[in-house]
Tab-separated table of C-alpha atoms and ligand atoms in Angstrom:
chain	number	residue	atom	x	y	z
Y	1	MET	CA	3.132	-111.817	35.606
Y	2	ILE	CA	1.421	-109.030	37.602
Y	3	SER	CA	-2.112	-108.045	37.518
Y	4	HIS	CA	-3.151	-104.880	35.655
Y	5	ASP	CA	-4.290	-103.366	39.255
Y	6	ASP	CA	-1.021	-103.981	41.055
Y	7	HIS	CA	0.910	-102.429	38.004
Y	8	ARG	CA	-1.503	-99.291	37.552
Y	9	ALA	CA	-1.453	-98.828	41.636
Y	10	ARG	CA	2.390	-99.100	41.563
Y	11	ILE	CA	2.346	-96.349	38.912
Y	12	LEU	CA	-0.268	-93.733	40.534
Y	13	ALA	CA	1.631	-94.481	43.789
Y	14	ALA	CA	4.936	-92.847	41.657
Y	15	ALA	CA	2.689	-90.519	39.720
Y	16	PRO	CA	3.893	-86.610	40.511
Y	17	ALA	CA	1.618	-84.495	42.308
Y	18	PRO	CA	-0.300	-82.082	39.984
Y	19	ARG	CA	1.568	-78.493	39.425
Y	20	VAL	CA	-0.327	-75.309	39.561
Y	21	GLU	CA	-0.608	-72.112	37.151
Y	22	ARG	CA	-2.140	-69.148	37.006
Y	23	LEU	CA	-4.621	-68.278	34.677
Y	24	ALA	CA	-6.686	-65.178	33.550
Y	25	VAL	CA	-10.350	-65.542	33.778
Y	26	SER	CA	-10.978	-63.654	30.580
Y	27	GLY	CA	-10.224	-64.894	27.161
Y	28	GLY	CA	-11.723	-68.312	27.272
Y	29	SER	CA	-8.493	-70.031	28.183
Y	30	LEU	CA	-10.057	-71.138	31.513
Y	31	LEU	CA	-12.574	-73.619	30.100
Y	32	GLY	CA	-12.276	-76.934	30.905
Y	33	ARG	CA	-9.429	-76.475	32.966
Y	34	VAL	CA	-9.683	-77.832	36.937
Y	35	LEU	CA	-9.356	-75.420	39.944
Y	36	ALA	CA	-6.423	-75.855	42.077
Y	37	ALA	CA	-7.697	-74.004	45.332
Y	38	ASP	CA	-11.216	-72.729	46.628
Y	39	VAL	CA	-12.233	-69.274	45.242
Y	40	ARG	CA	-14.397	-67.851	47.611
Y	41	SER	CA	-15.716	-64.052	46.993
Y	42	ALA	CA	-13.562	-61.003	48.112
Y	43	VAL	CA	-17.081	-58.663	47.264
Y	44	GLU	CA	-20.846	-58.614	47.927
Y	45	LEU	CA	-23.372	-59.521	45.178
Y	46	PRO	CA	-25.282	-57.416	44.502
Y	47	ALA	CA	-23.031	-54.608	45.318
Y	48	PHE	CA	-25.675	-51.992	45.751
Y	49	THR	CA	-29.872	-52.396	46.029
Y	50	ASN	CA	-31.170	-52.108	42.483
Y	51	SER	CA	-33.957	-52.377	40.343
Y	52	ALA	CA	-35.223	-55.651	38.923
Y	53	MET	CA	-37.434	-54.000	36.397
Y	54	ASP	CA	-37.850	-51.157	33.697
Y	55	GLY	CA	-40.393	-49.215	36.053
Y	56	TYR	CA	-40.721	-46.588	38.683
Y	57	ALA	CA	-39.541	-46.393	42.083
Y	58	VAL	CA	-41.501	-45.432	44.761
Y	59	HIS	CA	-42.467	-44.936	48.397
Y	60	SER	CA	-45.230	-48.035	48.175
Y	61	ALA	CA	-47.457	-46.396	50.873
Y	62	ASP	CA	-47.790	-43.246	48.163
Y	63	VAL	CA	-49.334	-46.123	45.845
Y	64	ASN	CA	-51.879	-48.314	47.707
Y	65	GLU	CA	-54.276	-47.894	44.821
Y	66	PRO	CA	-54.343	-46.534	41.044
Y	67	CYS	CA	-52.878	-42.920	41.131
Y	68	GLU	CA	-50.627	-40.250	39.811
Y	69	LEU	CA	-47.206	-39.165	41.114
Y	70	PRO	CA	-44.832	-36.432	39.325
Y	71	VAL	CA	-41.308	-38.139	37.932
Y	72	VAL	CA	-38.424	-36.538	39.452
Y	73	GLY	CA	-36.206	-37.859	36.653
Y	74	ASP	CA	-34.824	-40.832	35.431
Y	75	ILE	CA	-32.474	-43.308	36.797
Y	76	ALA	CA	-30.509	-45.434	34.251
Y	77	ALA	CA	-28.154	-48.465	34.630
Y	78	GLY	CA	-24.758	-47.309	35.525
Y	79	ASP	CA	-26.030	-44.180	36.766
Y	80	THR	CA	-23.573	-43.261	39.819
Y	81	ARG	CA	-25.035	-40.571	41.406
Y	82	SER	CA	-26.728	-41.144	45.031
Y	83	LEU	CA	-30.291	-40.196	44.698
Y	84	SER	CA	-32.852	-40.366	46.900
Y	85	CYS	CA	-36.987	-40.443	46.518
Y	86	GLU	CA	-39.121	-37.994	48.485
Y	87	PRO	CA	-42.414	-39.076	49.780
Y	88	GLY	CA	-44.792	-38.232	46.893
Y	89	SER	CA	-42.375	-38.489	44.129
Y	90	THR	CA	-41.061	-41.358	41.828
Y	91	TRP	CA	-38.366	-41.869	39.478
Y	92	ARG	CA	-38.196	-43.700	36.400
Y	93	ILE	CA	-35.661	-46.246	36.842
Y	94	MET	CA	-34.202	-49.152	34.555
Y	95	THR	CA	-33.317	-52.484	35.290
Y	96	GLY	CA	-29.860	-52.828	37.153
Y	97	ALA	CA	-30.064	-48.805	38.106
Y	98	PRO	CA	-29.405	-48.011	41.759
Y	99	MET	CA	-32.077	-47.463	44.071
Y	100	PRO	CA	-32.745	-44.101	45.401
Y	101	GLU	CA	-32.637	-43.613	48.852
Y	102	GLY	CA	-36.522	-43.900	50.762
Y	103	ALA	CA	-37.852	-45.989	47.619
Y	104	ASP	CA	-39.231	-49.469	48.846
Y	105	ALA	CA	-40.726	-50.780	45.822
Y	106	VAL	CA	-40.546	-50.746	42.310
Y	107	VAL	CA	-43.672	-50.303	39.707
Y	108	PRO	CA	-42.893	-52.314	36.344
Y	109	VAL	CA	-43.792	-50.046	33.656
Y	110	GLU	CA	-46.488	-52.381	32.247
Y	111	LEU	CA	-48.556	-51.490	35.353
Y	112	THR	CA	-48.212	-47.801	34.339
Y	113	ASP	CA	-48.913	-45.455	31.633
Y	114	GLY	CA	-45.501	-44.735	31.129
Y	115	GLY	CA	-45.472	-41.109	31.733
Y	116	VAL	CA	-42.380	-39.079	31.767
Y	117	GLU	CA	-43.247	-35.702	33.649
Y	118	ARG	CA	-46.148	-37.488	35.607
Y	119	VAL	CA	-46.939	-41.180	35.835
Y	120	ARG	CA	-50.399	-43.084	36.205
Y	121	PHE	CA	-50.104	-46.088	38.478
Y	122	GLU	CA	-52.971	-48.686	37.331
Y	123	ALA	CA	-52.444	-50.680	40.327
Y	124	ALA	CA	-51.238	-50.795	44.328
Y	125	ALA	CA	-47.188	-51.229	45.047
Y	126	THR	CA	-46.156	-54.167	47.060
Y	127	PRO	CA	-43.385	-53.157	49.696
Y	128	GLY	CA	-40.337	-54.730	48.234
Y	129	ASN	CA	-41.158	-55.646	44.949
Y	130	HIS	CA	-38.853	-55.697	42.475
Y	131	ILE	CA	-35.889	-54.982	44.328
Y	132	ARG	CA	-32.578	-56.718	44.176
Y	133	HIS	CA	-31.090	-56.062	47.607
Y	134	ALA	CA	-27.449	-55.629	47.944
Y	135	CYS	CA	-25.434	-58.541	49.128
Y	136	GLU	CA	-28.525	-60.768	48.655
Y	137	ASP	CA	-26.941	-63.323	46.269
Y	138	VAL	CA	-23.450	-63.348	47.493
Y	139	ARG	CA	-21.526	-62.238	50.863
Y	140	VAL	CA	-17.863	-61.861	51.478
Y	141	GLY	CA	-15.974	-64.938	51.805
Y	142	ASP	CA	-18.665	-67.027	50.718
Y	143	LEU	CA	-17.348	-70.118	48.574
Y	144	LEU	CA	-17.994	-69.165	44.833
Y	145	LEU	CA	-16.470	-72.188	43.147
Y	146	PRO	CA	-14.508	-75.513	45.101
Y	147	ARG	CA	-11.213	-76.722	43.890
Y	148	GLY	CA	-11.501	-79.462	41.721
Y	149	THR	CA	-14.123	-77.599	39.719
Y	150	HIS	CA	-13.677	-78.308	35.896
Y	151	VAL	CA	-14.454	-75.009	34.709
Y	152	ALA	CA	-17.722	-74.353	32.197
Y	153	PRO	CA	-18.559	-71.406	30.510
Y	154	HIS	CA	-21.340	-70.608	33.609
Y	155	HIS	CA	-18.230	-70.627	36.263
Y	156	VAL	CA	-16.427	-68.020	34.206
Y	157	ALA	CA	-19.738	-65.850	34.601
Y	158	VAL	CA	-19.395	-66.265	38.391
Y	159	LEU	CA	-16.143	-65.512	38.846
Y	160	ALA	CA	-16.169	-62.407	36.470
Y	161	SER	CA	-19.176	-61.258	38.110
Y	162	SER	CA	-17.288	-61.125	41.264
Y	163	GLY	CA	-14.258	-59.253	40.151
Y	164	VAL	CA	-11.778	-62.016	40.098
Y	165	THR	CA	-9.742	-61.712	37.255
Y	166	GLN	CA	-7.317	-64.916	37.876
Y	167	VAL	CA	-7.536	-68.103	39.370
Y	168	ASP	CA	-5.134	-70.878	40.296
Y	169	VAL	CA	-5.563	-74.289	38.023
Y	170	VAL	CA	-3.708	-77.413	37.727
Y	171	ALA	CA	-1.366	-77.352	35.036
Y	172	ARG	CA	-2.335	-79.509	32.009
Y	173	PRO	CA	0.436	-82.512	32.050
Y	174	ARG	CA	2.624	-81.784	29.078
Y	175	VAL	CA	3.186	-85.150	27.127
Y	176	VAL	CA	5.619	-86.301	24.678
Y	177	VAL	CA	5.059	-89.136	22.325
Y	178	VAL	CA	7.080	-91.316	20.933
Y	179	SER	CA	6.730	-94.018	18.064
Y	180	THR	CA	9.751	-96.340	17.620
Y	181	GLY	CA	9.842	-98.973	14.593
Y	182	ASP	CA	12.021	-98.947	11.578
Y	183	GLU	CA	9.247	-100.364	9.882
Y	184	LEU	CA	7.121	-97.227	10.688
Y	185	ARG	CA	6.598	-94.286	7.931
Y	186	ALA	CA	4.318	-91.286	8.517
Y	187	ALA	CA	0.696	-91.657	7.627
Y	188	GLY	CA	0.370	-90.626	4.006
Y	189	SER	CA	3.844	-91.854	2.879
Y	190	GLU	CA	4.651	-94.300	0.369
Y	191	LEU	CA	5.301	-97.957	1.855
Y	192	ALA	CA	7.751	-100.163	0.626
Y	193	HIS	CA	7.157	-103.811	1.080
Y	194	GLY	CA	7.325	-104.773	4.893
Y	195	GLN	CA	6.519	-100.781	5.781
Y	196	ILE	CA	3.405	-99.780	7.707
Y	197	HIS	CA	2.090	-96.250	8.707
Y	198	ASP	CA	2.547	-94.840	12.100
Y	199	SER	CA	-0.882	-95.353	13.665
Y	200	ASN	CA	-0.257	-95.294	17.578
Y	201	GLY	CA	1.821	-91.805	17.126
Y	202	PRO	CA	-1.401	-89.940	15.809
Y	203	MET	CA	-3.806	-92.224	17.884
Y	204	LEU	CA	-1.888	-91.407	21.168
Y	205	ALA	CA	-1.646	-87.483	19.902
Y	206	ALA	CA	-5.492	-87.421	20.074
Y	207	LEU	CA	-6.039	-89.566	23.195
Y	208	VAL	CA	-3.597	-86.992	25.144
Y	209	GLU	CA	-5.623	-83.926	24.006
Y	210	ALA	CA	-9.030	-86.291	24.570
Y	211	ALA	CA	-7.462	-86.855	28.264
Y	212	GLY	CA	-7.072	-82.956	29.002
Y	213	ALA	CA	-3.482	-83.075	28.558
Y	214	GLN	CA	-1.231	-81.137	26.539
Y	215	LEU	CA	0.680	-82.814	23.571
Y	216	VAL	CA	3.868	-81.076	23.183
Y	217	GLU	CA	5.635	-83.344	20.769
Y	218	GLN	CA	5.357	-86.027	18.736
Y	219	ALA	CA	8.327	-88.122	17.276
Y	220	HIS	CA	9.036	-91.246	15.206
Y	221	LEU	CA	12.479	-92.864	15.946
Y	222	PRO	CA	14.031	-95.658	14.277
Y	223	ASP	CA	15.002	-99.188	16.201
Y	224	ASP	CA	18.459	-97.280	17.576
Y	225	ALA	CA	18.691	-97.303	21.508
Y	226	ARG	CA	21.211	-94.375	20.939
Y	227	ALA	CA	18.122	-92.539	19.016
Y	228	VAL	CA	15.860	-93.248	21.970
Y	229	SER	CA	18.542	-92.249	24.681
Y	230	ASP	CA	19.217	-88.937	23.171
Y	231	LEU	CA	15.627	-87.864	22.501
Y	232	LEU	CA	14.663	-89.113	26.401
Y	233	GLU	CA	17.524	-86.955	27.555
Y	234	ARG	CA	16.244	-84.328	25.723
Y	235	VAL	CA	12.611	-84.248	26.642
Y	236	VAL	CA	12.800	-85.228	30.203
Y	237	GLU	CA	14.097	-81.525	30.942
Y	238	SER	CA	10.613	-80.030	30.040
Y	239	ALA	CA	8.435	-82.647	29.619
Y	240	ASP	CA	5.865	-84.025	32.414
Y	241	VAL	CA	4.975	-87.461	30.836
Y	242	VAL	CA	6.672	-89.321	28.162
Y	243	ILE	CA	4.903	-92.165	26.000
Y	244	THR	CA	6.983	-94.595	24.036
Y	245	THR	CA	5.534	-97.045	21.723
Y	246	GLY	CA	7.095	-100.322	20.505
Y	247	GLY	CA	10.467	-101.825	21.249
Y	248	VAL	CA	9.226	-103.443	24.762
Y	249	SER	CA	8.773	-106.829	23.926
Y	250	ALA	CA	11.172	-109.928	23.660
Y	251	GLY	CA	12.352	-109.363	19.863
Y	252	ALA	CA	15.800	-108.836	18.858
Y	253	PHE	CA	15.303	-105.044	18.110
Y	254	ASP	CA	13.569	-104.418	21.304
Y	255	VAL	CA	15.613	-101.132	21.549
Y	256	VAL	CA	13.249	-99.228	24.007
Y	257	LYS	CA	13.856	-101.434	26.991
Y	258	GLU	CA	17.408	-101.489	25.716
Y	259	ALA	CA	17.656	-97.621	26.157
Y	260	LEU	CA	15.969	-97.709	29.445
Y	261	ILE	CA	17.524	-100.571	30.941
Y	262	GLU	CA	20.792	-98.331	30.923
Y	263	ALA	CA	19.001	-95.162	31.880
Y	264	GLY	CA	17.857	-97.050	35.431
Y	265	ASP	CA	14.571	-96.391	37.299
Y	266	VAL	CA	12.317	-98.200	34.962
Y	267	THR	CA	10.836	-101.686	35.374
Y	268	PHE	CA	9.699	-103.834	32.568
Y	269	ASP	CA	6.978	-106.421	33.389
Y	270	LYS	CA	4.509	-108.724	32.188
Y	271	VAL	CA	1.321	-107.630	33.040
Y	272	ALA	CA	-1.453	-110.541	33.216
Y	273	MET	CA	-3.351	-108.814	30.362
Y	274	GLN	CA	-4.827	-108.902	26.925
Y	275	PRO	CA	-3.603	-107.179	24.693
Y	276	GLY	CA	-1.007	-105.153	26.552
Y	277	LYS	CA	1.502	-107.658	28.190
Y	278	PRO	CA	4.647	-106.191	28.018
Y	279	GLN	CA	4.670	-103.127	29.690
Y	280	GLY	CA	7.693	-100.733	31.073
Y	281	PHE	CA	7.261	-97.728	33.586
Y	282	GLY	CA	9.725	-95.568	35.224
Y	283	LEU	CA	10.792	-92.064	36.405
Y	284	LEU	CA	13.564	-90.448	34.393
Y	285	GLY	CA	15.937	-87.763	34.893
Y	286	GLU	CA	16.252	-85.127	37.879
Y	287	ARG	CA	12.893	-84.175	37.521
Y	288	ARG	CA	11.571	-87.801	37.984
Y	289	VAL	CA	9.680	-87.644	34.633
Y	290	PRO	CA	6.887	-90.614	34.259
Y	291	VAL	CA	7.888	-92.627	31.186
Y	292	PHE	CA	5.126	-95.142	29.865
Y	293	THR	CA	6.944	-97.452	27.374
Y	294	LEU	CA	3.705	-99.409	25.849
Y	295	PRO	CA	3.632	-102.101	23.353
Y	296	GLY	CA	3.676	-101.153	19.866
Y	297	ASN	CA	0.562	-103.234	18.636
Y	298	PRO	CA	-2.043	-100.296	18.163
Y	299	MET	CA	-4.734	-102.048	20.090
Y	300	SER	CA	-2.373	-103.149	23.064
Y	301	THR	CA	-1.273	-99.221	22.748
Y	302	LEU	CA	-5.189	-97.988	22.734
Y	303	VAL	CA	-5.846	-100.215	26.043
Y	304	SER	CA	-2.598	-99.720	27.534
Y	305	PHE	CA	-3.284	-95.880	27.644
Y	306	HIS	CA	-6.739	-96.200	29.138
Y	307	VAL	CA	-5.731	-98.690	31.767
Y	308	PHE	CA	-2.167	-96.952	32.895
Y	309	VAL	CA	-1.840	-93.724	31.410
Y	310	LEU	CA	-5.209	-92.124	31.210
Y	311	PRO	CA	-5.412	-92.416	35.190
Y	312	THR	CA	-2.155	-90.999	35.690
Y	313	LEU	CA	-2.891	-88.131	33.819
Y	314	ASP	CA	-6.193	-87.736	35.573
Y	315	ALA	CA	-4.487	-87.485	38.816
Y	316	MET	CA	-1.564	-85.408	37.750
Y	317	GLY	CA	-4.406	-83.225	36.248
Y	318	GLY	CA	-6.314	-82.994	39.120
Y	319	ARG	CA	-9.177	-84.872	38.090
Y	320	PRO	CA	-11.422	-87.918	39.876
Y	321	PRO	CA	-10.998	-91.376	38.429
Y	322	ARG	CA	-13.043	-92.134	35.614
Y	323	GLU	CA	-16.055	-94.065	36.596
Y	324	CYS	CA	-16.960	-97.637	35.224
Y	325	GLU	CA	-19.816	-98.862	34.398
Y	326	ARG	CA	-21.600	-102.426	34.365
Y	327	ALA	CA	-22.972	-103.764	31.335
Y	328	VAL	CA	-24.580	-106.857	30.139
Y	329	VAL	CA	-23.255	-109.554	27.408
Y	330	GLU	CA	-25.660	-110.004	24.604
Y	331	ARG	CA	-23.285	-112.642	22.564
Y	332	GLY	CA	-20.525	-114.258	24.367
Y	333	TRP	CA	-17.159	-114.843	23.439
Y	334	THR	CA	-13.810	-116.327	24.376
Y	335	SER	CA	-10.879	-114.981	26.424
Y	336	PRO	CA	-7.715	-116.155	27.077
Y	337	PRO	CA	-6.842	-117.981	30.285
Y	338	GLY	CA	-5.226	-116.718	33.114
Y	339	ARG	CA	-5.511	-113.049	31.624
Y	340	ALA	CA	-7.684	-109.928	32.278
Y	341	GLN	CA	-9.215	-109.282	29.050
Y	342	PHE	CA	-10.128	-105.735	27.544
Y	343	ALA	CA	-12.443	-106.239	24.813
Y	344	ARG	CA	-12.993	-103.845	22.227
Y	345	VAL	CA	-16.910	-103.831	22.366
Y	346	ALA	CA	-20.078	-101.405	21.275
Y	347	VAL	CA	-22.165	-100.737	24.438
Y	348	ARG	CA	-25.692	-99.290	23.740
Y	349	ARG	CA	-28.940	-99.077	25.774
Y	350	ASP	CA	-31.625	-101.352	25.037
Y	351	ASP	CA	-35.306	-100.547	24.854
Y	352	SER	CA	-35.383	-101.805	28.673
Y	353	GLY	CA	-32.589	-99.170	29.561
Y	354	ARG	CA	-29.991	-102.062	30.287
Y	355	LEU	CA	-26.535	-101.336	29.002
Y	356	VAL	CA	-25.794	-104.300	26.614
Y	357	ILE	CA	-22.439	-105.036	25.374
Y	358	HIS	CA	-21.784	-106.206	21.711
Y	359	PRO	CA	-18.068	-107.486	21.118
Y	360	ASN	CA	-15.828	-106.901	18.053
Y	361	SER	CA	-15.728	-110.047	16.603
Y	362	ARG	CA	-11.727	-110.070	16.302
Y	363	GLN	CA	-9.771	-109.299	19.368
Y	364	GLY	CA	-6.075	-109.538	18.083
Y	365	SER	CA	-3.916	-106.601	19.212
Y	366	HIS	CA	-3.419	-105.810	15.480
Y	367	HIS	CA	-7.006	-105.963	14.294
Y	368	LEU	CA	-8.834	-102.364	14.441
Y	369	GLY	CA	-10.769	-102.656	11.128
Y	370	GLU	CA	-14.199	-102.811	13.340
Y	371	LEU	CA	-13.302	-100.385	15.611
Y	372	ALA	CA	-15.484	-97.438	14.612
Y	373	GLU	CA	-18.198	-99.928	16.040
Y	374	ALA	CA	-16.599	-100.010	19.177
Y	375	ASN	CA	-17.199	-97.133	22.361
Y	376	ALA	CA	-15.941	-99.072	25.302
Y	377	LEU	CA	-13.414	-101.750	26.637
Y	378	ALA	CA	-15.205	-104.605	28.465
Y	379	LEU	CA	-12.893	-106.178	31.127
Y	380	VAL	CA	-12.991	-109.989	31.667
Y	381	PRO	CA	-11.648	-110.883	34.854
Y	382	ALA	CA	-8.261	-113.149	34.386
Y	383	ASP	CA	-10.166	-116.196	35.742
Y	384	VAL	CA	-12.766	-116.004	33.140
Y	385	ASP	CA	-12.050	-117.997	29.754
Y	386	VAL	CA	-15.589	-117.845	28.358
Y	387	VAL	CA	-17.689	-115.116	28.489
Y	388	GLN	CA	-21.746	-116.201	28.332
Y	389	ALA	CA	-24.561	-113.973	27.109
Y	390	ASP	CA	-26.258	-112.632	30.121
Y	391	ASP	CA	-22.611	-112.179	32.166
Y	392	GLU	CA	-22.248	-108.572	33.694
Y	393	LEU	CA	-18.798	-107.001	32.948
Y	394	ASP	CA	-17.176	-103.799	33.617
Y	395	ILE	CA	-16.737	-101.246	31.215
Y	396	GLN	CA	-14.530	-97.970	30.521
Y	397	MET	CA	-15.499	-95.811	27.589
Y	398	LEU	CA	-13.366	-95.277	25.133
Y	399	LEU	CA	-11.879	-91.660	25.712
Y	400	THR	CA	-13.849	-89.058	22.577
Y	401	LYS	CA	-13.295	-85.630	22.442
Y	402	GLU	CA	-13.249	-83.580	26.109
P	1	AMP	P1	6.772	-104.209	18.880
P	1	AMP	O1	6.381	-104.082	19.902
P	1	AMP	O2	7.858	-103.084	18.441
P	1	AMP	O3	7.604	-105.375	18.632
P	1	AMP	O4	5.826	-103.840	17.655
P	1	AMP	C1	4.579	-104.971	17.831
P	1	AMP	C2	4.044	-104.957	16.386
P	1	AMP	O5	3.273	-103.333	16.465
P	1	AMP	C3	4.717	-104.835	15.301
P	1	AMP	O6	3.647	-105.375	14.043
P	1	AMP	C4	4.687	-103.702	14.812
P	1	AMP	O7	4.877	-103.355	13.611
P	1	AMP	C5	3.491	-102.465	15.458
P	1	AMP	N1	3.448	-101.421	15.749
P	1	AMP	C6	4.513	-100.861	16.158
P	1	AMP	N2	4.542	-99.402	16.679
P	1	AMP	C7	3.635	-99.127	15.751
P	1	AMP	C8	3.123	-98.072	15.382
P	1	AMP	N3	3.626	-96.729	15.791
P	1	AMP	N4	2.244	-97.792	14.856
P	1	AMP	C9	1.383	-99.110	14.041
P	1	AMP	N5	2.297	-100.422	14.336
P	1	AMP	C10	2.881	-100.627	15.319
P	2	MG	MG1	9.209	-102.830	17.169
């Protein structure tokens, strides 16, 4: 048996580099995407000196005490004229409107009588007040957003303000999910004795989306090696990652193994973990598409996804590895000897602010009745057989919506 750390390291070493695609800044599709390159500004911001208030543009020397001045006219936001302000006069000006040449201050309308032909200033003007100077915010060549930025709505404002229309982002890995098993029926179908609903397929579809990757196909196949080979042959033409479940243990109908051993370049290992011992990973076809063959029990699939598939999708998607936290065990449990256990647990903060672990009471790889209470996996090291109250463990949060 190999350790889960070694298995994961092998997978990550083989994972392909991120692909890059170009996306439009407008339209919302950039949200949540990861920038593939630094974005630098090609412009200055503000592009022109403008007023920060609705008020009057003045020579501050003209208004060093309460006084009145003639108003030359109005300058609205969007006014494209090149205007100047002669000493002894003022322009009524709106927020964002270009400052007239010569004026060195704006007096807010609230400090005046609001006059249109002539205006009375109630207080002295301070030089430089309420003016936004050209390029005070951004200069040509400034780093607007670094590579690796996970684009949020406020980043879109930075790009749009700077006139950027398209950016290079890391492509979301396109993922195909395949459930195998003669016993499986789609959720909602009537079941004959011996049949069960396919839960891995829908769960993996949701996990792929929650990981920020793109589900391109979800299929269910019978236990038939030919059907598995045919589907894999087809999907490796365009998918970036394939995830199968079932058919990789030691049973008589473990057809995924059969199909892939023929295809070559896929290794099947026993990994020292619970759940999730039988694992397969390899690279398929000319495009060397990573394929994960996960064991069929739903909790084995859930754990295997978090431990092996998620770090790979993150790496291919240009994202940093997810952080692990430490938490304290409230009530102990036993763990299988010689294997790392990924226990389903509820992690909460107690009154003193500590992260505290409550395990699900059943940890079988088919038990999911208590799953609603779990929000994390707790890693019990392989050399620990008895977890005791007050032990500290690494926890990995279960994926939720991105
Ligand atoms: P296998 O890995 O094919 O030997 O399957 C191990 C166990 O997981 C069996 O009890 C299967 O019925 C169950 N199983 C396999 N695939 C799924 C699935 N997609 N949804 C729910 N249970 C499954
Ligand atoms: Mg099976």
